Amino acid sequence: MSRIDEVFEDTEAAFVPYLAVGDPDVESSVAYIEALARGGADVIELGLPFSEPIAEGPTIQHAVVRSLDAGMTPEKFFEVVERLDVDVPLVCMTYYNLVYQYGRREAQRASERASGDAASSEEPGPEPFVRRAAEAGIDGFVIPDLPVEESGPLRAACDEHGCDLVFIAAPTTRGDRLTAAVEETSGYLYVQARLGVTSARDDVSDQTTESLDRLAEYDIPKAVGFGISSGEIAREVVAAGADGVIVGSALVDIVAEGHESGESTTEVAERLEAKARELKEGALAGATQRAPRPERP
Amino acid sequence: MATDENGKFGRYGGQYVPEALMAAVEELDDAYRRYVLENEDGFVDEFRERLRDFGGRPTPLQHADRLSERSGFDVYLKREDLLHGGAHKLNNALGQCLLAKYMGKERIVAETGAGQHGTATAMAAAHLGMECEVYMGERDINRQRPNVFRMRLNGATVNPVTTGRGTLKEAINETMREWATTVEDTHYVIGSVVGPHPFPAMVRDFQSVIGEEARRQTQEKIGGLPDSVVACAGGGSNTMGAFDAFVEDESVSLVAVEAGGSSLDVDEEAGVAPNSASLATGQEGVLHGARTKLLQDTAGQILESHSVSSGLDYAGVGPELANLVDEGRVTPVSVDDDAALEGFHRLSQLEGIIPALESAHAIAYLDRADPDDLGDSVVVNLSGRGDKDLESVVEETEKRDIGNAPEMGVFE
């Protein structure tokens, strides 16, 4: 059983916050992530910024730009992960090109060392990235531009290094695709609350309840993300059947406001901690209103 | 070449898109197989008829007399600049809009770089009575204003994209996001042989009419095949369109002319590759739904590309072209900004044809190639006309020392 499995086993409703690592700089980012842990995070999704974040709305796009402008790289990301003083599982959220390039570069270096010949034709794949991430303390991955069909090599690398690989179920994921997502995911299933891109919203989409109804028969932890911005919405989503809530944009908004208004890192961290507490409490309140779950075998 | 069952061209291609889009991509793949490959409900017949009556196909293959004299070999221009809208882009835009209609989609979204694809899509959507929104980088909007007006005249909404450098890459990002929101009633008309399967194969099939006609026309004119086919390559839709019918003809050299921009060197610190030569200098990676050759830094962040022509200004390239280059079937070469401007002026002066800055790269290469490599008869795909580029050509020519440029100063 992975550390992420244990979280969903132990808590009635998990709170899974997301922040882009290095936004707006490494030192603040470390303080912010630790604040989320103090505020009650059960799992933390750490964004490794990619220059073309096609699944993200404006809030996280801007966070990515701030982080990359401040010099974030995969290696610096791993160093941040190593430094973090938090006791919850960590999930790396990034795009496949960064995972793939890490391996390609390592293979190139190895072949240069070996013979100076042209790069080997062997497929380097995602294993070196997963290995390094696991060493640094990463427990799992979410790769939004990697559907199940293309995920074979990453799945194998995750299995080899004891990491979870989380797949996303969108409102358009039905039938065989849904079965495949449920079968292939580990840790939890990321239930995309609505069509579109990440953003903070102030309502619960009908698509969320429909998705949760569709998924009710599957015995896998379901964490709902995309648009959850308050404790009240967290409560509603959990009451509708979710096992956890994933919150990104609403937290990144706090980082962005703090950055723009020149607040101190401590002030922003306090606001993040308070927001985390609100979201975790909302999720727990929802759990008491949830229809009883079917007994797990 | 057909893709394998997973939509791969050798090691390239695939479907690297967010899960929200996968259902739409699968639906499209199904429609592509039925309507485009199997002509269900007479789709292909209707497409060909509309290309002829609305688009003006076939386009001529013209012997360029004065350019041939200068080059020392016979140059034949495939006149896609004479297609309705002024570029090859209509072949694909009309094909995809019609396919969307067969699929029951009501709405079209598209990205555009130079504005030629956006213009073609706006025309096709108006022609077929569909709602159309086009995403265009802010910088490109400023570089290609005439096309913005043309899109609006055809009833399309043009949405500026302000992230990044405001060119094609950002416009594709934003259109994918928009598509992920409206995927249930909307089709994304991607403008090149890029994106997740089936787009690269489908766009190539819609564009392959260029090479099919050129192949037949060279047989009529010279009684055989040309020695080489030359086309500019950004994403690669005119390139694959021109090459596809010749890929099996091993005697025909296929030359893809990329934008060399201001330099082929990369400024990793600044995150900039001042060129768009992904076939020649790019590294394998994953962008916009496909594995292909990309301009990227060592970590895998995508670099900002550059070309004097908006239509070539892209950090990636179609996966099938990447594979054909690896197989040695297509030769990638590059021509820098200055040379492209020279080519622009040369064709304007020698042949009375003002080419698109994109196509001017292919013209410019004729001057730089070793004639032994190209042979005696060369087909050049003149992918578009240059009316849209007049403002930037005046501006860019004034900045530089272009030997064959006319006086470009404005009359006081």
Coordinates of N, CA and C in Angstrom, one line a residue, chain A residues 100-296:
Chain A
Y100 N 10.2 13.3 -20.3 CA 10.9 12.6 -21.4 C 12.3 13.2 -21.7
Q101 N 12.4 14.5 -21.7 CA 13.7 15.2 -21.9 C 14.8 14.8 -20.9
Y102 N 14.3 14.7 -19.6 CA 15.2 14.3 -18.5 C 15.9 13.0 -18.9
G103 N 15.2 12.0 -19.3 CA 15.8 10.7 -19.7 C 16.6 10.8 -20.9
R104 N 16.2 11.6 -21.9 CA 16.9 11.7 -23.2 C 18.3 12.3 -22.9
R105 N 18.3 13.3 -22.0 CA 19.6 14.0 -21.7 C 20.5 13.1 -21.0
E106 N 20.0 12.4 -20.0 CA 20.8 11.4 -19.3 C 21.4 10.4 -20.2
A107 N 20.6 9.9 -21.2 CA 21.0 8.8 -22.1 C 22.2 9.4 -23.0
Q108 N 22.0 10.7 -23.4 CA 23.0 11.3 -24.2 C 24.3 11.4 -23.5
R109 N 24.2 11.9 -22.2 CA 25.5 12.0 -21.4 C 26.1 10.7 -21.3
A110 N 25.4 9.7 -21.0 CA 25.9 8.3 -20.8 C 26.6 7.8 -22.0
S111 N 26.0 8.1 -23.2 CA 26.6 7.6 -24.4 C 27.8 8.4 -24.8
E112 N 27.8 9.7 -24.4 CA 29.1 10.5 -24.7 C 30.2 10.0 -23.8
R113 N 29.9 9.7 -22.5 CA 30.9 9.1 -21.6 C 31.4 7.8 -22.1
A114 N 30.5 7.0 -22.6 CA 30.9 5.6 -23.0 C 31.8 5.6 -24.2
S115 N 31.4 6.3 -25.3 CA 32.2 6.1 -26.5 C 32.4 7.3 -27.3
G116 N 31.7 8.4 -27.0 CA 31.8 9.6 -27.9 C 31.1 9.3 -29.2
D117 N 30.4 8.2 -29.3 CA 29.7 7.9 -30.5 C 28.4 8.8 -30.6
A118 N 27.7 8.7 -31.7 CA 26.4 9.4 -31.8 C 25.5 8.8 -30.7
A119 N 24.5 9.6 -30.3 CA 23.6 9.1 -29.3 C 23.0 7.8 -29.6
S120 N 22.8 7.0 -28.6 CA 22.3 5.6 -28.8 C 20.9 5.7 -29.3
S121 N 20.5 4.7 -30.1 CA 19.2 4.8 -30.6 C 18.2 4.2 -29.6
E122 N 18.7 3.7 -28.5 CA 17.8 3.1 -27.5 C 16.9 4.2 -26.9
E123 N 15.6 3.8 -26.8 CA 14.6 4.8 -26.2 C 14.9 5.0 -24.7
P124 N 15.3 6.3 -24.4 CA 15.6 6.5 -23.0 C 14.4 6.5 -22.1
G125 N 13.3 7.1 -22.5 CA 12.0 7.0 -21.8 C 12.0 7.8 -20.5
P126 N 11.0 7.6 -19.7 CA 10.7 8.4 -18.5 C 11.4 7.9 -17.2
E127 N 12.1 6.7 -17.3 CA 12.6 6.1 -16.1 C 13.6 7.0 -15.3
P128 N 14.5 7.7 -15.9 CA 15.5 8.5 -15.2 C 14.8 9.6 -14.4
F129 N 13.8 10.2 -15.0 CA 13.0 11.3 -14.3 C 12.3 10.7 -13.0
V130 N 11.7 9.6 -13.2 CA 10.9 8.9 -12.1 C 11.9 8.5 -11.0
R131 N 13.0 8.0 -11.4 CA 14.0 7.5 -10.4 C 14.5 8.7 -9.6
R132 N 14.8 9.8 -10.2 CA 15.3 11.0 -9.5 C 14.2 11.6 -8.6
A133 N 13.0 11.6 -9.2 CA 11.9 12.2 -8.4 C 11.6 11.3 -7.1
A134 N 11.7 10.0 -7.3 CA 11.4 9.1 -6.2 C 12.5 9.3 -5.1
E135 N 13.8 9.4 -5.6 CA 14.9 9.7 -4.6 C 14.6 11.0 -3.8
A136 N 14.1 12.0 -4.5 CA 13.9 13.3 -3.9 C 12.7 13.3 -2.9
G137 N 11.8 12.3 -3.0 CA 10.7 12.2 -2.1 C 9.3 12.3 -2.8
I138 N 9.3 12.2 -4.1 CA 8.0 12.3 -4.8 C 7.3 10.9 -4.7
D139 N 6.0 10.9 -4.4 CA 5.3 9.7 -4.3 C 4.4 9.3 -5.5
G140 N 4.2 10.3 -6.3 CA 3.3 10.0 -7.5 C 3.4 11.1 -8.5
F141 N 2.7 10.9 -9.6 CA 2.7 11.8 -10.7 C 1.3 12.0 -11.3
V142 N 1.1 13.3 -11.7 CA -0.1 13.6 -12.6 C 0.5 14.3 -13.8
I143 N 0.3 13.7 -15.0 CA 0.8 14.3 -16.3 C -0.4 14.6 -17.2
P144 N -0.9 15.8 -17.2 CA -2.2 16.1 -17.9 C -2.2 15.8 -19.4
D145 N -1.0 15.8 -20.0 CA -1.0 15.6 -21.5 C -0.6 14.2 -21.8
L146 N -0.7 13.3 -20.8 CA -0.4 11.9 -21.1 C -1.6 11.0 -20.9
P147 N -2.4 10.8 -21.9 CA -3.5 9.9 -21.7 C -3.1 8.4 -21.5
V148 N -4.0 7.6 -21.1 CA -3.6 6.2 -20.8 C -2.9 5.5 -22.0
E149 N -3.4 5.8 -23.2 CA -2.8 5.2 -24.4 C -1.3 5.4 -24.5
E150 N -0.8 6.5 -24.1 CA 0.7 6.8 -24.2 C 1.5 6.5 -23.0
S151 N 0.8 5.9 -22.0 CA 1.5 6.0 -20.6 C 2.2 4.7 -20.3
G152 N 2.3 3.7 -21.2 CA 3.0 2.5 -20.8 C 4.4 2.6 -20.2
P153 N 5.3 3.3 -20.8 CA 6.6 3.4 -20.3 C 6.7 4.1 -18.9
L154 N 5.8 5.2 -18.7 CA 5.8 5.9 -17.4 C 5.2 5.0 -16.4
R155 N 4.2 4.2 -16.7 CA 3.5 3.3 -15.8 C 4.6 2.3 -15.3
A156 N 5.4 1.8 -16.2 CA 6.4 0.8 -15.9 C 7.4 1.4 -14.9
A157 N 7.9 2.6 -15.2 CA 8.9 3.3 -14.4 C 8.3 3.6 -13.0
C158 N 7.0 4.0 -12.9 CA 6.4 4.2 -11.6 C 6.3 2.9 -10.8
D159 N 6.0 1.8 -11.5 CA 5.9 0.6 -10.7 C 7.3 0.2 -10.2
E160 N 8.3 0.4 -11.1 CA 9.7 0.0 -10.7 C 10.1 0.8 -9.4
H161 N 9.7 2.1 -9.3 CA 10.2 2.9 -8.2 C 9.2 3.1 -7.1
G162 N 8.1 2.4 -7.2 CA 7.1 2.4 -6.1 C 6.3 3.7 -6.1
C163 N 6.1 4.3 -7.2 CA 5.3 5.6 -7.3 C 3.9 5.3 -7.8
D164 N 3.0 6.2 -7.4 CA 1.7 6.1 -8.0 C 1.6 7.0 -9.3
L165 N 0.7 6.6 -10.2 CA 0.5 7.4 -11.4 C -1.0 7.7 -11.5
V166 N -1.3 8.9 -11.4 CA -2.7 9.4 -11.3 C -3.3 9.8 -12.6
F167 N -4.4 9.2 -13.1 CA -5.0 9.6 -14.3 C -6.2 10.4 -14.0
I168 N -6.6 11.2 -15.1 CA -7.7 12.1 -15.0 C -8.9 11.5 -15.7
A169 N -10.1 11.6 -15.0 CA -11.3 11.3 -15.7 C -12.0 12.6 -16.0
A170 N -12.3 12.9 -17.2 CA -12.9 14.2 -17.6 C -14.4 13.9 -17.7
P171 N -15.2 15.0 -17.8 CA -16.7 14.7 -18.0 C -16.9 14.0 -19.3
T172 N -16.0 14.1 -20.3 CA -16.2 13.4 -21.6 C -15.6 11.9 -21.5
T173 N -15.1 11.5 -20.4 CA -14.5 10.2 -20.3 C -15.6 9.2 -19.9
R174 N -16.0 8.4 -20.8 CA -17.1 7.4 -20.6 C -16.7 6.1 -21.1
G175 N -17.5 5.1 -20.9 CA -17.4 3.8 -21.4 C -16.0 3.2 -21.2
D176 N -15.4 2.7 -22.3 CA -14.1 2.0 -22.2 C -13.0 2.9 -21.7
R177 N -13.1 4.2 -22.1 CA -12.1 5.1 -21.6 C -12.1 5.2 -20.1
L178 N -13.3 5.3 -19.5 CA -13.5 5.4 -18.1 C -13.0 4.1 -17.4
T179 N -13.3 3.0 -17.9 CA -12.8 1.7 -17.3 C -11.3 1.7 -17.4
A180 N -10.7 2.2 -18.5 CA -9.2 2.2 -18.6 C -8.6 3.1 -17.6
A181 N -9.2 4.3 -17.4 CA -8.7 5.3 -16.5 C -8.7 4.7 -15.1
V182 N -9.8 4.1 -14.7 CA -10.0 3.5 -13.4 C -9.0 2.4 -13.2
E183 N -8.8 1.6 -14.2 CA -7.9 0.4 -14.1 C -6.4 0.9 -14.0
E184 N -6.1 1.9 -14.7 CA -4.7 2.3 -14.8 C -4.3 3.2 -13.7
T185 N -5.2 3.9 -13.1 CA -4.8 4.9 -12.1 C -4.4 4.2 -10.8
S186 N -3.5 4.9 -10.1 CA -3.2 4.4 -8.7 C -3.1 5.6 -7.8
G187 N -3.3 5.4 -6.5 CA -3.3 6.5 -5.6 C -4.7 7.0 -5.5
Y188 N -5.1 7.8 -6.5 CA -6.5 8.2 -6.6 C -6.8 8.5 -8.1
L189 N -8.1 8.7 -8.3 CA -8.5 9.1 -9.7 C -8.8 10.6 -9.6
Y190 N -8.2 11.3 -10.5 CA -8.4 12.8 -10.5 C -9.7 13.0 -11.4
V191 N -10.7 13.4 -10.7 CA -12.0 13.6 -11.4 C -12.1 15.1 -11.8
Q192 N -12.1 15.3 -13.1 CA -12.1 16.7 -13.6 C -13.5 17.2 -13.5
A193 N -13.7 18.2 -12.6 CA -15.1 18.7 -12.3 C -15.9 19.2 -13.4
R194 N -15.2 19.8 -14.4 CA -15.9 20.4 -15.5 C -15.0 20.4 -16.7
L195 N -15.6 20.6 -17.9 CA -14.8 20.7 -19.1 C -14.0 22.0 -19.0
G196 N -12.9 22.1 -19.8 CA -12.2 23.3 -19.9 C -10.8 23.2 -19.2
V197 N -10.4 24.3 -18.6 CA -9.0 24.3 -18.0 C -9.2 24.7 -16.6
T198 N -8.0 24.6 -15.8 CA -8.1 24.9 -14.4 C -8.5 26.3 -14.2
S199 N -9.3 26.6 -13.1 CA -9.6 27.9 -12.7 C -10.5 27.8 -11.5
A200 N -10.4 28.9 -10.7 CA -11.3 29.0 -9.5 C -12.7 29.4 -9.9
R201 N -13.7 28.6 -9.4 CA -15.1 29.0 -9.7 C -15.9 29.0 -8.5
D202 N -17.1 29.6 -8.6 CA -17.9 29.7 -7.3 C -19.2 28.9 -7.4
D203 N -19.2 27.9 -8.2 CA -20.3 27.0 -8.1 C -19.9 25.6 -8.4
V204 N -20.8 24.6 -8.2 CA -20.5 23.2 -8.4 C -21.2 22.9 -9.8
S205 N -20.4 22.4 -10.7 CA -20.9 22.0 -12.0 C -21.8 20.8 -11.9
D206 N -22.9 20.8 -12.7 CA -23.6 19.5 -12.9 C -22.8 18.4 -13.3
Q207 N -21.7 18.8 -14.1 CA -20.8 17.7 -14.7 C -20.1 17.0 -13.5
T208 N -19.9 17.7 -12.4 CA -19.3 17.1 -11.3 C -20.1 16.0 -10.7
T209 N -21.4 16.3 -10.4 CA -22.3 15.3 -9.8 C -22.5 14.1 -10.8
E210 N -22.6 14.5 -12.1 CA -22.8 13.4 -13.1 C -21.6 12.5 -13.1
S211 N -20.4 13.1 -13.1 CA -19.2 12.2 -13.1 C -19.1 11.4 -11.9
L212 N -19.4 11.9 -10.7 CA -19.3 11.2 -9.5 C -20.4 10.0 -9.5
D213 N -21.5 10.3 -10.0 CA -22.5 9.2 -10.1 C -22.0 8.1 -11.0
R214 N -21.4 8.5 -12.1 CA -20.9 7.5 -13.1 C -19.8 6.6 -12.4
L215 N -19.1 7.3 -11.5 CA -17.9 6.6 -10.9 C -18.3 5.9 -9.6
A216 N -19.5 6.0 -9.2 CA -19.8 5.5 -7.8 C -19.5 4.0 -7.7
E217 N -19.7 3.3 -8.8 CA -19.6 1.8 -8.7 C -18.1 1.4 -8.6
Y218 N -17.2 2.3 -8.9 CA -15.8 1.9 -8.9 C -15.1 2.1 -7.5
D219 N -14.4 1.1 -7.1 CA -13.8 1.2 -5.7 C -12.4 1.8 -5.9
I220 N -12.3 3.1 -6.1 CA -11.1 3.8 -6.2 C -11.3 5.2 -5.6
P221 N -10.3 5.7 -4.8 CA -10.5 7.1 -4.2 C -10.7 8.1 -5.4
K222 N -11.7 8.9 -5.2 CA -12.0 9.9 -6.3 C -11.7 11.3 -5.7
A223 N -10.7 12.0 -6.3 CA -10.5 13.4 -5.8 C -10.9 14.3 -6.9
V224 N -11.7 15.3 -6.6 CA -12.3 16.2 -7.6 C -11.5 17.5 -7.7
G225 N -11.1 17.9 -8.9 CA -10.4 19.1 -9.0 C -11.0 19.9 -10.2
F226 N -10.6 21.1 -10.4 CA -11.0 22.1 -11.4 C -12.2 22.9 -10.9
G227 N -11.8 24.1 -10.3 CA -12.9 25.0 -10.0 C -13.3 25.1 -8.5
I228 N -12.6 24.3 -7.7 CA -13.0 24.3 -6.2 C -12.3 25.5 -5.6
S229 N -13.1 26.4 -5.0 CA -12.5 27.7 -4.5 C -12.8 28.0 -3.1
S230 N -13.7 27.2 -2.4 CA -14.0 27.6 -1.1 C -14.4 26.3 -0.3
G231 N -14.4 26.5 1.1 CA -14.8 25.4 1.9 C -16.2 24.9 1.6
E232 N -17.1 25.9 1.3 CA -18.5 25.5 1.0 C -18.5 24.6 -0.3
I233 N -17.8 25.0 -1.3 CA -17.8 24.1 -2.5 C -17.1 22.8 -2.2
A234 N -16.1 22.8 -1.4 CA -15.4 21.5 -1.0 C -16.5 20.6 -0.3
R235 N -17.3 21.2 0.6 CA -18.3 20.5 1.3 C -19.3 19.8 0.3
E236 N -19.8 20.7 -0.6 CA -20.8 20.2 -1.6 C -20.2 19.0 -2.4
V237 N -19.0 19.2 -2.9 CA -18.4 18.2 -3.8 C -18.2 16.8 -3.0
V238 N -17.7 16.9 -1.8 CA -17.5 15.7 -1.0 C -18.9 15.1 -0.7
A239 N -19.9 15.9 -0.3 CA -21.2 15.4 0.0 C -21.8 14.7 -1.2
A240 N -21.4 15.1 -2.4 CA -21.9 14.5 -3.7 C -21.2 13.2 -4.0
G241 N -20.2 12.8 -3.1 CA -19.6 11.5 -3.3 C -18.1 11.5 -3.5
A242 N -17.4 12.6 -3.5 CA -16.0 12.6 -3.7 C -15.3 12.2 -2.4
D243 N -14.1 11.6 -2.6 CA -13.3 11.2 -1.5 C -12.2 12.2 -1.1
G244 N -12.1 13.2 -2.0 CA -11.2 14.3 -1.7 C -11.4 15.5 -2.7
V245 N -10.8 16.6 -2.4 CA -10.9 17.7 -3.3 C -9.4 18.2 -3.6
I246 N -9.3 18.6 -4.9 CA -8.0 19.1 -5.3 C -8.2 20.6 -5.6
V247 N -7.3 21.4 -5.0 CA -7.5 22.9 -5.2 C -6.2 23.5 -5.6
G248 N -6.2 24.2 -6.8 CA -5.1 24.8 -7.3 C -5.2 26.3 -7.4
S249 N -6.1 26.7 -8.4 CA -6.1 28.1 -8.8 C -6.5 29.0 -7.6
A250 N -7.4 28.6 -6.7 CA -7.8 29.4 -5.6 C -6.6 29.7 -4.7
L251 N -5.7 28.8 -4.6 CA -4.5 29.0 -3.7 C -3.4 29.8 -4.5
V252 N -3.3 29.5 -5.8 CA -2.3 30.3 -6.6 C -2.7 31.7 -6.7
D253 N -4.1 32.0 -6.6 CA -4.6 33.4 -6.6 C -4.0 34.1 -5.4
I254 N -3.9 33.4 -4.2 CA -3.4 34.1 -3.0 C -1.9 34.4 -3.2
V255 N -1.2 33.5 -3.8 CA 0.2 33.7 -4.0 C 0.4 34.9 -5.0
A256 N -0.4 34.9 -6.0 CA -0.3 36.0 -7.0 C -0.7 37.4 -6.4
E257 N -1.8 37.4 -5.6 CA -2.1 38.7 -5.0 C -1.0 39.2 -4.0
G258 N -0.5 38.2 -3.3 CA 0.6 38.6 -2.3 C 1.8 39.1 -3.1
H259 N 2.1 38.5 -4.2 CA 3.3 38.9 -5.0 C 3.0 40.3 -5.5
E260 N 1.8 40.5 -6.1 CA 1.5 41.8 -6.7 C 1.4 43.0 -5.7
S261 N 0.9 42.7 -4.5 CA 0.7 43.7 -3.5 C 1.9 43.9 -2.6
G262 N 2.9 43.0 -2.8 CA 4.2 43.2 -2.0 C 4.0 42.7 -0.5
E263 N 3.1 41.8 -0.3 CA 3.0 41.2 1.0 C 4.2 40.4 1.4
S264 N 4.5 40.2 2.7 CA 5.6 39.4 3.0 C 5.3 38.0 2.9
T265 N 6.3 37.2 2.8 CA 6.2 35.7 2.6 C 5.4 35.2 3.8
T266 N 5.7 35.7 5.0 CA 4.9 35.2 6.2 C 3.5 35.5 6.1
E267 N 3.1 36.7 5.6 CA 1.7 37.0 5.5 C 1.0 36.1 4.5
V268 N 1.6 35.9 3.4 CA 1.0 35.1 2.4 C 0.9 33.7 2.9
A269 N 1.9 33.2 3.6 CA 1.9 31.8 4.1 C 0.7 31.7 5.1
E270 N 0.5 32.7 5.9 CA -0.6 32.6 6.9 C -2.0 32.6 6.2
R271 N -2.1 33.4 5.1 CA -3.4 33.3 4.4 C -3.6 32.0 3.7
L272 N -2.5 31.4 3.2 CA -2.6 30.1 2.6 C -3.0 29.0 3.6
E273 N -2.4 29.1 4.8 CA -2.7 28.2 5.9 C -4.2 28.3 6.3
A274 N -4.7 29.5 6.4 CA -6.1 29.7 6.7 C -7.0 29.2 5.6
K275 N -6.6 29.4 4.4 CA -7.5 28.9 3.3 C -7.5 27.4 3.3
A276 N -6.3 26.8 3.5 CA -6.2 25.3 3.6 C -7.1 24.8 4.7
R277 N -7.1 25.5 5.8 CA -8.0 25.0 6.9 C -9.4 25.0 6.5
E278 N -9.8 26.2 5.9 CA -11.2 26.3 5.4 C -11.6 25.2 4.5
L279 N -10.7 24.9 3.5 CA -11.0 23.8 2.5 C -11.1 22.4 3.2
K280 N -10.1 22.2 4.1 CA -10.1 20.9 4.7 C -11.4 20.7 5.6
E281 N -11.7 21.7 6.3 CA -12.9 21.6 7.2 C -14.2 21.5 6.3
G282 N -14.2 22.2 5.2 CA -15.3 22.1 4.3 C -15.5 20.6 3.8
A283 N -14.3 20.0 3.4 CA -14.3 18.7 2.9 C -14.8 17.7 4.0
L284 N -14.3 17.9 5.2 CA -14.7 17.0 6.3 C -16.2 17.1 6.6
A285 N -16.7 18.4 6.5 CA -18.1 18.6 6.8 C -19.0 17.9 5.7
G286 N -18.5 17.9 4.5 CA -19.1 17.2 3.4 C -19.2 15.7 3.6
A287 N -18.1 15.2 4.3 CA -18.1 13.7 4.5 C -19.2 13.3 5.4
T288 N -19.6 14.1 6.3 CA -20.7 13.7 7.2 C -22.0 13.7 6.5
Q289 N -22.1 14.4 5.4 CA -23.4 14.5 4.7 C -23.4 13.5 3.5
R290 N -22.3 12.8 3.3 CA -22.2 11.9 2.1 C -23.1 10.7 2.4
A291 N -23.7 10.2 1.3 CA -24.5 8.9 1.4 C -23.4 7.9 1.8
P292 N -23.8 6.9 2.7 CA -22.9 5.9 3.1 C -22.2 5.2 2.0
R293 N -20.9 5.0 2.1 CA -20.2 4.4 1.0 C -20.4 2.9 1.0
P294 N -20.5 2.3 -0.1 CA -20.6 0.8 -0.1 C -19.4 0.2 0.6
E295 N -19.6 -0.9 1.3 CA -18.5 -1.6 2.0 C -17.4 -2.0 1.0
R296 N -16.2 -1.7 1.4 CA -15.1 -2.1 0.5 C -14.7 -3.6 0.8

